[in-house]
Short mmCIF file of C-alpha atoms (C1' of nucleotides) in Angstrom, two decimals:
data_model
loop_
_atom_site.label_atom_id
_atom_site.label_comp_id
_atom_site.label_asym_id
_atom_site.label_seq_id
_atom_site.Cartn_x
_atom_site.Cartn_y
_atom_site.Cartn_z
CA MET J 218 0.00 -0.11 0.20
CA LEU J 219 1.21 3.44 -0.94
CA ASP J 220 1.71 6.19 1.68
CA ARG J 221 -0.92 8.75 1.79
CA THR J 222 1.90 11.57 2.22
CA LEU J 223 2.60 11.05 -1.56
CA ILE J 224 -0.48 12.71 -2.60
CA ARG J 225 -1.81 14.68 0.54
CA ASP J 226 -0.41 17.95 -0.89
CA LEU J 227 -1.37 17.71 -4.36
CA ALA J 228 -4.05 20.24 -5.72
CA LEU J 229 -6.08 17.20 -7.14
CA PHE J 230 -6.57 15.64 -3.71
CA ALA J 231 -7.20 18.88 -1.65
CA ARG J 232 -9.68 18.70 1.01
CA LEU J 233 -9.67 14.92 1.26
CA ASP J 234 -9.38 13.54 4.56
CA ASP J 235 -7.00 10.78 5.42
CA ALA J 236 -9.54 7.87 5.16
CA ALA J 237 -10.40 9.29 1.57
CA LEU J 238 -6.81 9.56 0.64
CA ASP J 239 -6.28 5.81 1.59
CA ASP J 240 -9.29 4.68 -0.28
CA VAL J 241 -8.05 6.54 -3.51
CA LEU J 242 -4.68 5.10 -3.25
CA SER J 243 -5.93 1.79 -2.81
CA GLU J 244 -6.54 1.45 -6.41
CA ALA J 245 -3.39 3.12 -7.44
CA GLY J 246 0.08 1.70 -8.38
CA SER J 247 3.48 3.52 -8.81
CA GLN J 248 5.50 3.32 -12.03
CA ARG J 249 9.04 4.35 -12.54
CA TYR J 250 10.28 5.49 -15.95
CA ALA J 251 13.71 6.21 -17.34
CA ALA J 252 14.37 9.21 -19.26
CA GLY J 253 13.15 8.54 -22.92
CA ASP J 254 10.64 6.13 -21.78
CA VAL J 255 7.22 6.21 -23.28
CA VAL J 256 4.54 6.28 -20.81
CA PHE J 257 1.70 6.04 -23.27
CA GLU J 258 1.38 6.16 -26.92
CA GLN J 259 -0.92 8.42 -29.18
CA GLY J 260 -3.89 6.22 -30.45
CA GLU J 261 -3.31 3.77 -27.48
CA ILE J 262 -6.69 2.78 -25.65
CA ALA J 263 -6.67 4.78 -22.45
CA GLU J 264 -6.64 2.19 -19.89
CA ARG J 265 -4.98 4.37 -17.13
CA PHE J 266 -4.86 7.90 -15.89
CA PHE J 267 -1.91 9.38 -13.81
CA VAL J 268 -0.37 11.77 -11.47
CA LEU J 269 3.35 12.62 -12.01
CA LEU J 270 5.18 12.37 -8.64
CA HIS J 271 8.77 12.90 -9.77
CA GLY J 272 10.57 13.77 -12.93
CA ARG J 273 9.09 15.58 -15.97
CA LEU J 274 7.29 14.32 -19.27
CA ARG J 275 6.76 15.68 -22.58
CA VAL J 276 3.38 15.15 -24.22
CA THR J 277 3.57 15.38 -28.06
CA GLN J 278 0.94 14.98 -30.81
CA MET J 279 1.82 13.88 -34.41
CA THR J 280 -0.35 15.21 -37.41
CA SER J 281 -1.41 13.03 -39.92
CA GLU J 282 1.14 14.60 -42.12
CA GLY J 283 3.89 13.79 -39.68
CA GLN J 284 4.41 16.95 -37.92
CA GLN J 285 4.92 16.80 -34.43
CA ILE J 286 4.04 19.28 -31.76
CA VAL J 287 4.39 19.66 -28.23
CA ILE J 288 1.05 19.84 -26.16
CA ARG J 289 2.63 20.42 -22.76
CA MET J 290 5.22 19.55 -20.23
CA VAL J 291 4.09 17.75 -17.31
CA ALA J 292 5.49 18.77 -13.85
CA PRO J 293 5.19 16.87 -10.52
CA GLY J 294 1.62 17.18 -9.04
CA ASP J 295 0.05 17.27 -12.63
CA LEU J 296 -2.64 15.01 -13.61
CA PHE J 297 -2.35 13.62 -17.12
CA GLY J 298 -3.62 10.85 -19.39
CA ILE J 299 -7.37 11.67 -18.74
CA ALA J 300 -8.58 10.91 -22.10
CA ARG J 301 -11.64 9.20 -20.64
CA VAL J 302 -12.82 12.23 -19.04
CA MET J 303 -12.75 14.11 -22.34
CA GLN J 304 -14.80 11.24 -23.94
CA ARG J 305 -12.19 9.80 -25.86
CA PRO J 306 -11.50 6.00 -25.85
CA ASP J 307 -7.64 6.56 -26.80
CA TYR J 308 -4.86 8.84 -25.73
CA PRO J 309 -4.66 12.03 -28.06
CA GLY J 310 -0.95 12.16 -27.51
CA THR J 311 2.16 10.48 -26.52
CA ALA J 312 3.72 10.96 -23.25
CA THR J 313 7.53 10.65 -22.86
CA ALA J 314 9.59 11.02 -19.92
CA VAL J 315 12.41 13.33 -20.40
CA LEU J 316 13.92 12.90 -16.95
CA GLU J 317 13.87 9.84 -14.64
CA SER J 318 10.23 10.01 -13.36
CA VAL J 319 7.92 8.25 -11.01
CA ALA J 320 4.00 8.47 -11.53
CA LEU J 321 1.04 6.97 -9.86
CA ALA J 322 -1.38 5.23 -12.27
CA TRP J 323 -5.12 4.29 -11.64
CA PRO J 324 -7.12 1.91 -13.87
CA MET J 325 -9.42 4.49 -15.87
CA SER J 326 -12.37 2.71 -14.10
CA ALA J 327 -11.38 4.21 -10.88
CA TRP J 328 -12.00 7.53 -12.19
CA SER J 329 -15.83 7.33 -11.80
CA THR J 330 -15.48 5.25 -8.56
CA VAL J 331 -13.29 7.99 -7.04
CA VAL J 332 -15.55 10.81 -8.66
CA ASP J 333 -18.69 9.35 -7.17
CA GLY J 334 -17.28 8.33 -3.81
CA HIS J 335 -15.63 11.81 -3.16
CA PRO J 336 -17.24 14.86 -4.23
CA ALA J 337 -14.11 17.22 -3.24
CA PHE J 338 -12.22 15.18 -5.75
CA ALA J 339 -14.72 16.07 -8.65
CA VAL J 340 -14.63 19.83 -7.69
CA ASN J 341 -10.71 19.52 -7.77
CA ALA J 342 -10.83 17.76 -11.04
CA MET J 343 -13.03 20.30 -12.63
CA GLN J 344 -10.69 23.06 -11.38
CA ILE J 345 -7.80 21.36 -12.80
CA MET J 346 -9.72 21.07 -16.06
CA GLY J 347 -10.61 24.80 -15.94
CA GLU J 348 -6.99 25.98 -15.51
CA ARG J 349 -6.11 23.90 -18.50
CA LEU J 350 -8.70 25.34 -20.55
CA GLN J 351 -7.54 28.82 -19.67
CA GLU J 352 -4.04 27.99 -20.43
CA ALA J 353 -5.07 26.63 -23.82
CA GLN J 354 -7.10 29.57 -24.66
CA LEU J 355 -4.04 31.81 -23.71
CA ARG J 356 -1.78 29.94 -26.09
CA ILE J 357 -4.42 30.20 -28.89
CA ARG J 358 -4.35 34.12 -28.29
CA GLU J 359 -0.65 33.95 -28.47
CA PHE J 360 -0.68 32.19 -31.92
CA SER J 361 -3.27 34.55 -33.00
CA THR J 362 -1.93 37.94 -32.32
CA GLU J 363 1.98 37.41 -31.68
CA ALA J 364 4.66 37.15 -34.10
CA VAL J 365 7.36 34.26 -33.55
CA GLU J 366 9.98 35.91 -31.38
CA ARG J 367 7.17 36.96 -28.83
CA ARG J 368 5.89 33.49 -28.85
CA VAL J 369 9.14 31.93 -28.28
CA GLY J 370 9.59 34.48 -25.45
CA HIS J 371 6.28 33.46 -23.64
CA ALA J 372 7.24 29.70 -24.10
CA VAL J 373 10.74 30.13 -22.60
CA LEU J 374 9.06 32.14 -19.53
CA ARG J 375 6.47 29.67 -19.07
CA LEU J 376 9.19 26.81 -18.83
CA ALA J 377 11.02 29.09 -16.35
CA ARG J 378 7.98 29.41 -14.44
CA GLN J 379 6.99 25.71 -14.37
CA SER J 380 10.54 24.17 -14.38
CA GLY J 381 13.12 26.59 -13.60
CA TYR J 382 15.34 26.80 -10.36
CA PRO J 383 17.40 29.70 -9.38
CA GLU J 384 21.03 29.64 -10.09
CA ASP J 385 23.85 32.08 -9.68
CA ASP J 386 23.24 34.11 -12.61
CA GLY J 387 19.59 33.23 -13.69
CA VAL J 388 16.97 30.50 -13.81
CA ARG J 389 17.82 27.18 -15.15
CA ILE J 390 15.39 25.12 -17.07
CA ASP J 391 15.97 21.80 -15.02
CA PHE J 392 15.37 19.18 -17.82
CA PRO J 393 17.04 18.73 -21.11
CA ILE J 394 15.22 20.65 -23.84
CA SER J 395 16.09 21.06 -27.41
CA LYS J 396 15.44 24.12 -29.96
CA GLN J 397 13.37 21.63 -31.88
CA ASP J 398 11.23 21.12 -28.57
CA ILE J 399 10.84 24.79 -28.25
CA ALA J 400 10.09 24.94 -31.97
CA GLU J 401 7.15 22.44 -31.59
CA MET J 402 5.70 24.35 -28.75
CA THR J 403 5.62 27.71 -30.58
CA GLY J 404 4.69 26.49 -34.17
CA THR J 405 8.08 27.44 -35.78
CA THR J 406 11.27 25.71 -37.13
CA LEU J 407 14.30 24.89 -34.99
CA HIS J 408 16.07 27.21 -37.31
CA THR J 409 14.24 30.18 -36.27
CA VAL J 410 14.44 29.40 -32.49
CA SER J 411 18.18 28.99 -32.88
CA ARG J 412 18.43 32.49 -34.40
CA ILE J 413 16.25 33.95 -31.74
CA LEU J 414 18.05 32.36 -28.85
CA THR J 415 21.40 33.47 -30.52
CA ALA J 416 20.45 36.95 -30.63
CA TRP J 417 19.02 36.79 -26.94
CA GLU J 418 22.41 35.16 -26.02
CA ALA J 419 24.05 38.30 -27.72
CA ALA J 420 21.94 40.47 -25.50
CA GLY J 421 22.72 38.87 -22.30
CA LEU J 422 19.06 37.51 -21.99
CA VAL J 423 19.59 33.85 -21.93
CA SER J 424 22.42 31.24 -22.07
CA THR J 425 21.95 28.31 -24.26
CA GLY J 426 23.77 25.12 -24.97
CA ARG J 427 22.80 21.65 -26.29
CA GLN J 428 19.71 20.89 -24.66
CA LYS J 429 20.47 23.56 -22.09
CA LEU J 430 18.82 26.60 -21.13
CA LEU J 431 19.31 29.40 -18.62
CA VAL J 432 17.33 32.46 -18.57
CA ARG J 433 19.67 35.40 -17.23
CA ASN J 434 16.97 38.31 -17.53
CA PRO J 435 13.43 37.37 -17.20
CA HIS J 436 12.37 41.05 -16.64
CA HIS J 437 13.77 42.02 -20.00
CA LEU J 438 12.52 38.76 -21.80
CA LEU J 439 9.10 39.48 -20.54
CA LEU J 440 9.41 43.07 -22.25
CA ILE J 441 10.09 41.33 -25.52
CA ALA J 442 7.29 38.66 -25.06
CA ASP J 443 4.81 41.29 -24.22
CA GLY J 444 5.79 43.37 -27.06
CA VAL J 445 7.02 46.32 -25.67
CA GLU J 446 10.42 45.97 -27.01
CA ALA J 447 8.98 46.21 -30.60
CA ALA J 448 6.60 49.13 -29.68
CA LEU J 449 9.54 51.21 -28.45
CA ALA J 450 11.51 50.51 -31.75
CA LYS J 451 8.90 52.52 -33.72
CA MET Z 12 -41.33 29.10 -12.88
CA LEU Z 13 -39.68 28.06 -16.03
CA ASP Z 14 -40.78 24.92 -17.79
CA ARG Z 15 -38.38 21.91 -17.36
CA THR Z 16 -38.94 20.90 -20.92
CA LEU Z 17 -36.46 23.90 -22.05
CA ILE Z 18 -33.52 22.11 -20.65
CA ARG Z 19 -34.42 18.50 -20.49
CA ASP Z 20 -32.78 17.55 -23.68
CA LEU Z 21 -29.41 19.75 -22.99
CA ALA Z 22 -26.31 17.80 -22.65
CA LEU Z 23 -25.57 19.62 -19.41
CA PHE Z 24 -28.69 18.25 -17.78
CA ALA Z 25 -28.68 14.92 -19.25
CA ARG Z 26 -29.57 12.13 -16.53
CA LEU Z 27 -31.34 14.54 -14.29
CA ASP Z 28 -34.86 13.48 -13.43
CA ASP Z 29 -37.82 15.91 -13.22
CA ALA Z 30 -37.54 16.82 -9.75
CA ALA Z 31 -33.74 17.70 -10.30
CA LEU Z 32 -34.63 19.78 -13.31
CA ASP Z 33 -37.27 21.71 -11.38
CA ASP Z 34 -34.83 22.39 -8.56
CA VAL Z 35 -31.89 23.59 -10.95
CA LEU Z 36 -34.64 25.80 -12.65
CA SER Z 37 -35.67 27.34 -9.59
CA GLU Z 38 -32.67 29.33 -9.35
CA ALA Z 39 -32.55 30.38 -13.01
CA GLY Z 40 -33.75 33.30 -14.71
CA SER Z 41 -34.53 33.90 -18.45
CA GLN Z 42 -32.88 36.75 -20.27
CA ARG Z 43 -33.67 38.00 -24.02
CA TYR Z 44 -30.96 39.90 -25.98
CA ALA Z 45 -31.22 41.71 -29.14
CA ALA Z 46 -28.78 41.41 -31.93
CA GLY Z 47 -25.83 43.43 -31.04
CA ASP Z 48 -26.57 43.41 -27.09
CA VAL Z 49 -23.79 42.58 -25.02
CA VAL Z 50 -24.32 39.81 -22.48
CA PHE Z 51 -21.31 40.34 -20.28
CA GLU Z 52 -18.09 42.15 -20.83
CA GLN Z 53 -14.39 41.24 -20.68
CA GLY Z 54 -13.13 42.24 -17.02
CA GLU Z 55 -16.62 42.18 -15.63
CA ILE Z 56 -17.14 40.47 -12.19
CA ALA Z 57 -18.56 37.07 -13.28
CA GLU Z 58 -21.85 37.10 -11.23
CA ARG Z 59 -24.03 34.69 -13.39
CA PHE Z 60 -23.43 31.73 -15.71
CA PHE Z 61 -25.50 30.88 -18.74
CA VAL Z 62 -27.09 28.57 -20.97
CA LEU Z 63 -28.06 29.82 -24.62
CA LEU Z 64 -31.48 28.57 -25.52
CA HIS Z 65 -31.97 30.39 -28.73
CA GLY Z 66 -29.91 32.61 -31.10
CA ARG Z 67 -26.10 32.86 -31.35
CA LEU Z 68 -23.46 34.49 -29.56
CA ARG Z 69 -19.89 35.61 -30.38
CA VAL Z 70 -17.29 35.51 -27.19
CA THR Z 71 -14.39 37.75 -27.96
CA GLN Z 72 -11.21 38.76 -26.35
CA MET Z 73 -9.29 41.86 -26.48
CA THR Z 74 -5.49 41.90 -26.14
CA SER Z 75 -3.67 44.63 -24.32
CA GLU Z 76 -2.55 45.97 -27.42
CA GLY Z 77 -6.32 46.51 -28.78
CA GLN Z 78 -6.22 43.37 -31.28
CA GLN Z 79 -9.56 41.47 -31.05
CA ILE Z 80 -9.83 37.68 -31.30
CA VAL Z 81 -13.02 35.52 -31.59
CA ILE Z 82 -12.77 32.78 -28.76
CA ARG Z 83 -15.78 30.87 -29.98
CA MET Z 84 -19.34 30.89 -31.24
CA VAL Z 85 -21.95 29.79 -28.86
CA ALA Z 86 -24.87 27.75 -30.17
CA PRO Z 87 -28.29 26.78 -28.53
CA GLY Z 88 -27.57 24.23 -25.57
CA ASP Z 89 -24.13 25.68 -24.83
CA LEU Z 90 -22.93 26.50 -21.48
CA PHE Z 91 -21.03 29.88 -21.36
CA GLY Z 92 -19.67 32.46 -18.92
CA ILE Z 93 -18.48 30.02 -16.47
CA ALA Z 94 -15.30 31.99 -15.44
CA ARG Z 95 -15.83 30.83 -11.79
CA VAL Z 96 -15.31 27.23 -12.74
CA MET Z 97 -12.09 28.26 -14.19
CA GLN Z 98 -11.06 29.93 -10.88
CA ARG Z 99 -11.51 33.45 -12.21
CA PRO Z 100 -13.32 36.45 -10.53
CA ASP Z 101 -14.18 38.08 -13.86
CA TYR Z 102 -15.12 37.19 -17.18
CA PRO Z 103 -12.29 36.61 -19.48
CA GLY Z 104 -14.03 37.54 -22.59
CA THR Z 105 -16.97 39.67 -24.06
CA ALA Z 106 -20.08 37.85 -25.22
CA THR Z 107 -22.25 39.62 -27.77
CA ALA Z 108 -25.44 38.41 -29.31
CA VAL Z 109 -25.10 38.19 -33.02
CA LEU Z 110 -28.79 37.17 -33.51
CA GLU Z 111 -31.80 37.75 -31.24
CA SER Z 112 -31.05 35.51 -28.51
CA VAL Z 113 -32.54 33.78 -25.30
CA ALA Z 114 -30.49 32.60 -22.30
CA LEU Z 115 -30.92 31.22 -18.93
CA ALA Z 116 -28.91 32.69 -16.21
CA TRP Z 117 -28.06 31.35 -12.81
CA PRO Z 118 -26.12 33.39 -10.13
CA MET Z 119 -22.67 31.97 -9.98
CA SER Z 120 -23.34 30.88 -6.39
CA ALA Z 121 -25.72 28.26 -7.80
CA TRP Z 122 -22.94 26.45 -9.46
CA SER Z 123 -21.74 24.97 -6.21
CA THR Z 124 -25.48 24.37 -5.07
CA VAL Z 125 -26.26 22.34 -8.25
CA VAL Z 126 -22.95 20.44 -8.45
CA ASP Z 127 -23.19 19.35 -4.86
CA GLY Z 128 -26.99 18.47 -5.01
CA HIS Z 129 -26.71 16.64 -8.31
CA PRO Z 130 -23.57 14.43 -9.05
CA ALA Z 131 -24.76 13.90 -12.56
CA PHE Z 132 -24.65 17.54 -13.37
CA ALA Z 133 -20.94 17.47 -12.07
CA VAL Z 134 -20.14 14.75 -14.42
CA ASN Z 135 -21.97 16.44 -17.32
CA ALA Z 136 -20.01 19.63 -16.66
CA MET Z 137 -16.87 17.77 -16.67
CA GLN Z 138 -17.55 16.21 -19.81
CA ILE Z 139 -18.40 19.55 -21.56
CA MET Z 140 -15.17 21.12 -20.21
CA GLY Z 141 -13.32 18.16 -21.56
CA GLU Z 142 -14.78 18.84 -25.03
CA ARG Z 143 -14.01 22.25 -24.88
CA LEU Z 144 -10.28 21.44 -23.83
CA GLN Z 145 -10.09 19.10 -26.78
CA GLU Z 146 -11.51 21.68 -29.12
CA ALA Z 147 -9.12 24.30 -27.92
CA GLN Z 148 -6.01 21.93 -28.40
CA LEU Z 149 -7.34 21.17 -31.88
CA ARG Z 150 -7.24 24.79 -32.64
CA ILE Z 151 -3.64 25.00 -31.15
CA ARG Z 152 -2.53 22.25 -33.48
CA GLU Z 153 -4.04 23.95 -36.45
CA PHE Z 154 -2.16 27.09 -35.51
CA SER Z 155 0.92 25.38 -35.06
CA THR Z 156 0.82 23.29 -38.32
CA GLU Z 157 -1.40 25.00 -40.78
CA ALA Z 158 -0.90 27.81 -43.18
CA VAL Z 159 -3.50 30.43 -43.23
CA GLU Z 160 -5.75 29.02 -46.20
CA ARG Z 161 -5.93 25.66 -44.33
CA ARG Z 162 -6.76 27.36 -41.12
CA VAL Z 163 -9.75 29.38 -42.72
CA GLY Z 164 -10.91 26.14 -44.38
CA HIS Z 165 -11.03 24.42 -41.02
CA ALA Z 166 -12.92 27.52 -39.54
CA VAL Z 167 -15.48 27.77 -42.17
CA LEU Z 168 -16.24 24.11 -41.97
CA ARG Z 169 -16.63 24.10 -38.22
CA LEU Z 170 -19.12 27.03 -38.77
CA ALA Z 171 -20.97 25.08 -41.36
CA ARG Z 172 -20.98 22.14 -38.91
CA GLN Z 173 -22.06 24.18 -35.97
CA SER Z 174 -24.38 26.75 -37.46
CA GLY Z 175 -25.11 25.64 -41.06
CA TYR Z 176 -28.36 24.94 -42.21
CA PRO Z 177 -28.94 23.10 -45.73
CA GLU Z 178 -30.07 25.32 -48.82
CA ASP Z 179 -30.64 24.37 -52.36
CA ASP Z 180 -27.04 24.70 -53.35
CA GLY Z 181 -24.92 24.39 -50.15
CA VAL Z 182 -24.95 24.92 -46.41
CA ARG Z 183 -25.80 28.55 -45.28
CA ILE Z 184 -24.10 30.10 -42.09
CA ASP Z 185 -27.19 30.94 -40.24
CA PHE Z 186 -26.01 34.42 -38.58
CA PRO Z 187 -24.27 37.26 -39.77
CA ILE Z 188 -20.52 36.85 -40.11
CA SER Z 189 -18.00 39.12 -41.62
CA LYS Z 190 -14.58 38.63 -42.95
CA GLN Z 191 -13.37 40.21 -40.11
CA ASP Z 192 -14.88 37.82 -37.66
CA ILE Z 193 -13.26 35.07 -39.69
CA ALA Z 194 -9.90 36.82 -39.61
CA GLU Z 195 -10.25 37.07 -35.81
CA MET Z 196 -10.83 33.28 -35.50
CA THR Z 197 -7.99 32.21 -37.55
CA GLY Z 198 -5.22 34.69 -36.67
CA THR Z 199 -5.04 36.48 -40.01
CA THR Z 200 -6.14 39.77 -41.49
CA LEU Z 201 -9.57 40.33 -43.13
CA HIS Z 202 -7.62 41.21 -46.43
CA THR Z 203 -6.09 37.74 -46.67
CA VAL Z 204 -9.58 36.24 -45.72
CA SER Z 205 -11.10 38.38 -48.57
CA ARG Z 206 -8.60 37.08 -51.02
CA ILE Z 207 -8.99 33.52 -50.01
CA LEU Z 208 -12.69 33.55 -49.95
CA THR Z 209 -12.67 35.19 -53.67
CA ALA Z 210 -10.60 32.53 -54.71
CA TRP Z 211 -12.73 29.87 -53.40
CA GLU Z 212 -15.73 31.52 -55.03
CA ALA Z 213 -14.14 31.75 -58.39
CA ALA Z 214 -13.60 27.56 -57.79
CA GLY Z 215 -17.19 27.41 -56.83
CA LEU Z 216 -16.70 26.21 -53.41
CA VAL Z 217 -18.49 29.09 -51.55
CA SER Z 218 -20.58 31.98 -52.11
CA THR Z 219 -20.15 35.16 -50.25
CA GLY Z 220 -21.72 38.32 -49.44
CA ARG Z 221 -21.92 41.10 -46.99
CA GLN Z 222 -21.80 39.03 -43.69
CA LYS Z 223 -23.10 36.21 -45.80
CA LEU Z 224 -21.59 32.82 -46.29
CA LEU Z 225 -22.75 29.69 -48.13
CA VAL Z 226 -20.67 26.63 -48.30
CA ARG Z 227 -21.21 25.24 -51.62
CA ASN Z 228 -18.79 22.29 -51.78
CA PRO Z 229 -17.93 21.22 -48.11
CA HIS Z 230 -16.21 18.06 -49.68
CA HIS Z 231 -13.71 20.12 -51.64
CA LEU Z 232 -13.07 22.54 -49.12
CA LEU Z 233 -12.32 19.75 -46.67
CA LEU Z 234 -9.53 18.47 -48.94
CA ILE Z 235 -8.10 22.11 -49.10
CA ALA Z 236 -8.29 22.23 -45.22
CA ASP Z 237 -6.73 18.96 -44.70
CA GLY Z 238 -3.95 19.90 -46.90
CA VAL Z 239 -4.52 17.31 -49.70
CA GLU Z 240 -4.86 20.10 -52.24
CA ALA Z 241 -1.51 21.54 -51.56
CA ALA Z 242 0.24 17.99 -51.36
CA LEU Z 243 -1.26 17.25 -54.81
CA ALA Z 244 0.08 20.33 -56.32
CA LYS Z 245 3.71 19.35 -55.78
"C1'" DC S 31 37.41 7.65 -31.94
"C1'" DG S 32 33.51 7.45 -34.84
"C1'" DG S 33 28.71 8.22 -35.44
"C1'" DA S 34 24.55 10.22 -34.20
"C1'" DT S 35 22.14 13.95 -32.63
"C1'" DT S 36 21.65 18.84 -31.98
"C1'" DG S 37 22.69 23.05 -33.25
"C1'" DT S 38 24.49 27.19 -36.30
"C1'" DT S 39 24.47 30.12 -40.16
"C1'" DG S 40 23.53 31.83 -44.83
"C1'" DA S 41 21.02 32.58 -49.06
"C1'" DG S 42 16.84 32.72 -51.34
"C1'" DG S 43 12.07 32.93 -51.96
"C1'" DA S 44 7.18 32.58 -50.54
"C1'" DT S 45 3.59 33.60 -47.58
"C1'" DA S 46 0.98 36.99 -45.79
"C1'" DC S 47 1.23 41.47 -43.58
"C1'" DT S 48 0.72 46.52 -44.08
"C1'" DC S 49 -0.47 50.57 -46.46
"C1'" DA S 50 -3.46 52.49 -49.70
"C1'" DA S 51 -7.29 53.58 -52.44
"C1'" DG S 52 -11.22 52.45 -54.03
"C1'" DT S 53 -16.16 49.82 -54.56
"C1'" DT S 54 -20.38 47.77 -52.86
"C1'" DA S 55 -24.36 47.07 -49.82
"C1'" DG S 56 -27.40 48.38 -46.61
"C1'" DG S 57 -29.57 51.22 -43.18
"C1'" DT S 58 -31.13 56.14 -41.99
"C1'" DG S 59 -33.02 60.33 -42.25
"C1'" DG S 60 -34.95 64.02 -44.90
"C1'" DC X 75 -38.37 56.96 -51.83
"C1'" DC X 76 -34.15 58.58 -52.69
"C1'" DA X 77 -29.74 60.45 -51.09
"C1'" DC X 78 -26.45 60.08 -48.05
"C1'" DC X 79 -23.35 57.89 -44.86
"C1'" DT X 80 -21.15 54.16 -42.88
"C1'" DA X 81 -19.63 49.75 -42.52
"C1'" DA X 82 -17.93 45.92 -45.04
"C1'" DC X 83 -15.55 44.49 -48.48
"C1'" DT X 84 -12.18 44.29 -52.70
"C1'" DT X 85 -7.97 44.79 -54.94
"C1'" DG X 86 -3.22 46.39 -55.77
"C1'" DA X 87 1.60 47.27 -54.69
"C1'" DG X 88 5.46 46.80 -51.82
"C1'" DT X 89 7.73 44.43 -48.12
"C1'" DA X 90 8.96 42.17 -43.81
"C1'" DT X 91 8.79 37.99 -41.74
"C1'" DC X 92 9.94 33.41 -41.55
"C1'" DC X 93 10.20 29.07 -43.96
"C1'" DT X 94 12.93 25.97 -46.79
"C1'" DC X 95 17.18 24.32 -48.56
"C1'" DA X 96 21.80 23.70 -47.61
"C1'" DA X 97 26.12 23.07 -45.73
"C1'" DC X 98 28.66 22.77 -41.81
"C1'" DA X 99 30.04 22.83 -36.71
"C1'" DA X 100 29.73 21.15 -32.05
"C1'" DT X 101 28.56 18.00 -28.56
"C1'" DC X 102 27.57 13.73 -26.73
"C1'" DC X 103 27.65 8.92 -26.19
"C1'" DG X 104 29.15 4.44 -26.68
#
DNA sequence: CGGATTGTTGAGGATACTCAAGTTAGGTGG
DNA sequence: CCACCTAACTTGAGTATCCTCAACAATCCG
């Protein structure tokens, strides 16, 4: 049996008492994934849903023409693989560990059991869906109204917020991330990302390396992402 | 007191019995809006949530730089204005009637009452949020991977599916929609939309007029939207 | 050390934007 | 009912952004 302290502090399980937590955990199993391992694949029948405890995942989608896009990065505490809640039999994307990761997994059937048995859980889950929906709408707005450089700026800042830890001279993105990844988050090409980051590097805003990214001046970067920079140039 | 037959067939109220429907309706009021009326405005404190019974609404968002985008069109049966569920005190967008419309309105406080009192409602609401989230992710994928013409194609087809009624020689979009509206749905300019639609008109795919749109050949349009056309040209 | 993955940089070109000048449709008021 | 006014739309010209194609360099891993 898993220990309830594993999940006690997660938003999804807020306001559940110890008995409820134990009840929920009784149906869960824990899984370990090495960096590079695939948790589930796009199109696969969605038999389980997950909560990430440790590590970091990348959720991608492949279009029919073979173009890949990054849907989101999953951080510890996040719920993922909830295809069934969205009325889908299969996973709409592929989840890959980018760091050594640990996740709790429940059979999809447990979803209704848990929702029915614990009203607070349903409320929490709805809140999380609401946050996701807001986030998605924000990205749509970025795509609709911002040129590439600003979108890349917002993506980098989002990464720093979600997965950054402070270092001597900036905020380090704490998992390996390639220019290709950033391109797939922002709807551009790795070439354009490379050029933009090179320019930012020259301006002292970031430091980049092979799958490495350090944000040195988040404040200035925010000005670029919000279009202040471009407005001043006029 | 409103009649329960108004809402009995809506997805949001599926699997609620008559007593429950009456209970839910007891807190609701019905509102009428003329074409052009604003139901709620971006930034306003979200005091109510709504279900559209008749008509059609356009939900828009204004960016800090004054650019407007169309978030979605609301069709009869749709839930809208649920900011609170997303943990927001205010409405993130503005809802405007584009046709004479009728909506049911509940005080936001009724949300928790209804969710708590009727577990089936919570499940339905979650499903709806899931569908929205999927829809949003689809749009993100379109923005990431498709050029303007394909995005406009998908937007027009979506409109035809959601708000089209069959006419002699095609599917008519049943509310006034401008090129500017389509531009704001697809992240382009009205100029580009105008050029694209003119080209499609010449090819017999659509007929356009001032705030009018008739899809004459959805099948061919789908080929364009899915990129088959462009692929063949190579 | 060799191969593979990741990243850099340049040149050229297409797409779609901006700017600009008009036209058309529809509603309003005299 | 007609003249006018405005909002919606069309079309052209010029151009910026960003993509594609291409070649090469750096880094990592086994």
